[in-house]
């Protein structure tokens, strides 16, 4: 099933991704394509964040914060398309195989738009406290012109795999460094608009990524919405975890 989601808050977006994995039925798969109701910095599950950010300045700039269920490092979600893939882990054979397959689908979708994207063979694996996600590509990530274009992270939830990430349409990640006292971002990410040399609509990028993932993952994919069990689980997860200060600033 493919869900084309409306812009939502950081806590709601993370709760929905988690809920889709928690409620996944055997033989199912979900691709969710969405955006954010306002600029939001998300932290990886185990990334240090406490006392690292200027919350007063963030408030003045209307930038929110949320902690993801998945790993990785800080991402500014603003001018982007975010994807989530939820599927049985056994369908891929393992986490690493899933990462390659899903990122291959993202590359296929980006190439449909005309973006010169690829799955990175080299790169570096950095610690959770190593700075913004888009500074350095890691092996298996999606790049364009040698710079990271899509940042992704994974989590196993029961028998389900959740992988989600951000395809940057325009702009940069400088707010992360600015709000954490790190100065100017030394390595801005690649963007879809830079790669194409023109502006591109969010709807066009969503459609292309959805098609690329369909081609890579196979099976029958229909457009749909959330079941009552999924919305109930998302409400619980948002209230108990993703909207709480305890979770967001736990490290």
Coordinates of C-alpha atoms in Angstrom, one line a residue, residues 74-226:
X74 CA 20.4 15.1 13.2
X75 CA 18.4 16.1 10.2
X76 CA 16.6 19.4 9.5
X77 CA 13.3 18.5 7.8
X78 CA 12.1 21.5 5.8
X79 CA 12.2 21.6 2.0
X80 CA 12.1 17.9 1.4
X81 CA 10.1 14.7 0.7
X82 CA 10.3 12.1 3.5
X83 CA 9.7 8.5 2.8
X84 CA 9.0 5.5 5.0
X85 CA 9.1 1.9 4.0
X86 CA 7.5 -0.7 6.3
X87 CA 7.7 -4.4 5.3
X88 CA 8.4 -7.8 6.8
X89 CA 12.2 -8.1 7.4
X90 CA 12.2 -11.6 6.1
X91 CA 11.2 -10.3 2.7
X92 CA 14.6 -8.8 2.3
X93 CA 16.8 -11.3 4.2
X94 CA 18.2 -8.8 6.6
X95 CA 18.7 -5.2 7.5
X96 CA 21.7 -4.6 5.2
X97 CA 20.0 -6.2 2.2
X98 CA 16.9 -4.1 2.9
X99 CA 18.9 -0.9 3.0
X100 CA 20.4 -1.7 -0.4
X101 CA 17.1 -2.7 -1.9
X102 CA 15.2 0.4 -0.7
X103 CA 18.0 2.8 -1.5
X104 CA 18.2 1.3 -5.0
X105 CA 14.5 2.1 -5.3
X106 CA 15.1 5.7 -4.3
X107 CA 17.8 6.0 -6.9
X108 CA 15.5 4.6 -9.6
X109 CA 12.9 7.1 -8.6
X110 CA 15.3 10.0 -8.6
X111 CA 16.6 9.0 -12.0
X112 CA 13.1 9.1 -13.4
X113 CA 13.2 12.8 -12.5
X114 CA 16.5 13.2 -14.3
X115 CA 18.7 13.3 -11.1
X116 CA 22.1 11.7 -11.5
X117 CA 21.8 9.7 -8.3
X118 CA 23.7 6.5 -7.2
X119 CA 24.1 4.2 -4.2
X120 CA 27.4 5.1 -2.6
X121 CA 30.0 2.4 -2.4
X122 CA 32.5 4.3 -0.2
X123 CA 31.9 6.8 2.5
X124 CA 32.3 6.6 6.3
X125 CA 30.3 5.2 9.2
X126 CA 30.3 7.9 11.9
X127 CA 29.3 7.8 15.6
X128 CA 25.9 9.2 16.7
X129 CA 27.5 12.3 18.1
X130 CA 29.5 13.1 15.0
X131 CA 27.3 16.0 13.8
X132 CA 24.6 16.4 11.2
X133 CA 23.4 13.5 9.1
X134 CA 24.2 15.1 5.8
X135 CA 27.8 16.0 6.4
X136 CA 29.3 12.7 5.1
X137 CA 27.7 9.9 3.1
X138 CA 28.0 6.4 4.5
X139 CA 28.3 3.2 2.4
X140 CA 25.0 2.3 0.8
X141 CA 23.5 5.8 1.0
X142 CA 22.1 7.8 -1.9
X143 CA 24.4 10.5 -3.3
X144 CA 24.6 12.9 -6.2
X145 CA 27.8 14.5 -7.3
X146 CA 29.6 12.8 -4.4
X147 CA 27.4 14.5 -1.8
X148 CA 24.6 12.8 0.2
X149 CA 21.2 13.4 -1.3
X150 CA 19.0 11.1 0.9
X151 CA 19.6 10.4 4.5
X152 CA 18.1 7.2 5.8
X153 CA 17.8 5.2 9.0
X154 CA 16.4 1.8 10.1
X155 CA 14.8 0.0 13.0
X156 CA 13.4 -3.5 13.5
X157 CA 10.0 -3.5 15.2
X158 CA 8.9 -7.0 16.0
X159 CA 9.1 -8.8 12.7
X160 CA 8.8 -5.6 10.7
X161 CA 11.4 -3.4 9.2
X162 CA 11.0 0.4 9.3
X163 CA 13.3 2.5 7.1
X164 CA 12.6 6.1 6.6
X165 CA 14.6 9.1 5.3
X166 CA 14.7 12.5 3.7
X167 CA 15.3 13.5 0.1
X168 CA 16.3 17.2 0.2
X169 CA 14.6 19.3 -2.5
X170 CA 16.4 22.6 -1.7
X171 CA 18.2 24.6 1.0
X172 CA 20.8 23.2 3.4
X173 CA 21.2 21.8 6.9
X174 CA 22.9 24.9 8.3
X175 CA 20.3 25.4 11.1
X176 CA 21.6 22.4 12.9
X177 CA 25.1 23.8 13.3
X178 CA 23.8 27.3 14.0
X179 CA 21.5 26.2 16.8
X180 CA 24.1 23.9 18.3
X181 CA 26.9 26.6 18.3
X182 CA 28.8 24.8 15.6
X183 CA 28.9 27.7 13.1
X184 CA 28.4 27.2 9.4
X185 CA 27.7 23.7 8.1
X186 CA 31.0 22.7 6.4
X187 CA 29.4 20.2 4.1
X188 CA 26.0 21.1 2.7
X189 CA 24.0 18.3 1.2
X190 CA 23.2 17.7 -2.5
X191 CA 19.6 18.8 -3.4
X192 CA 17.2 17.6 -6.1
X193 CA 16.9 21.1 -7.4
X194 CA 20.7 21.6 -7.7
X195 CA 21.0 18.2 -9.4
X196 CA 18.3 19.2 -11.9
X197 CA 19.3 22.8 -12.3
X198 CA 15.6 23.8 -11.9
X199 CA 12.8 24.0 -9.4
X200 CA 10.8 20.8 -8.9
X201 CA 7.4 20.3 -7.3
X202 CA 7.0 18.2 -4.2
X203 CA 4.3 16.2 -5.8
X204 CA 6.5 15.2 -8.8
X205 CA 9.2 14.0 -6.4
X206 CA 6.7 12.0 -4.3
X207 CA 5.4 10.3 -7.5
X208 CA 8.9 9.5 -8.8
X209 CA 10.1 8.1 -5.4
X210 CA 6.9 6.0 -5.1
X211 CA 7.4 4.6 -8.6
X212 CA 11.0 3.8 -8.0
X213 CA 10.2 2.0 -4.8
X214 CA 7.4 0.0 -6.5
X215 CA 9.8 -1.1 -9.2
X216 CA 12.5 -2.1 -6.7
X217 CA 10.4 -3.8 -4.1
X218 CA 8.0 -5.6 -6.5
X219 CA 4.5 -6.8 -5.6
X220 CA 1.2 -5.0 -6.0
X221 CA 1.0 -1.5 -4.6
X222 CA -2.3 0.3 -4.3
X223 CA -3.0 3.8 -2.8
X224 CA -4.7 3.7 0.6
X225 CA -5.0 5.2 4.0
X226 CA -4.6 4.3 7.7

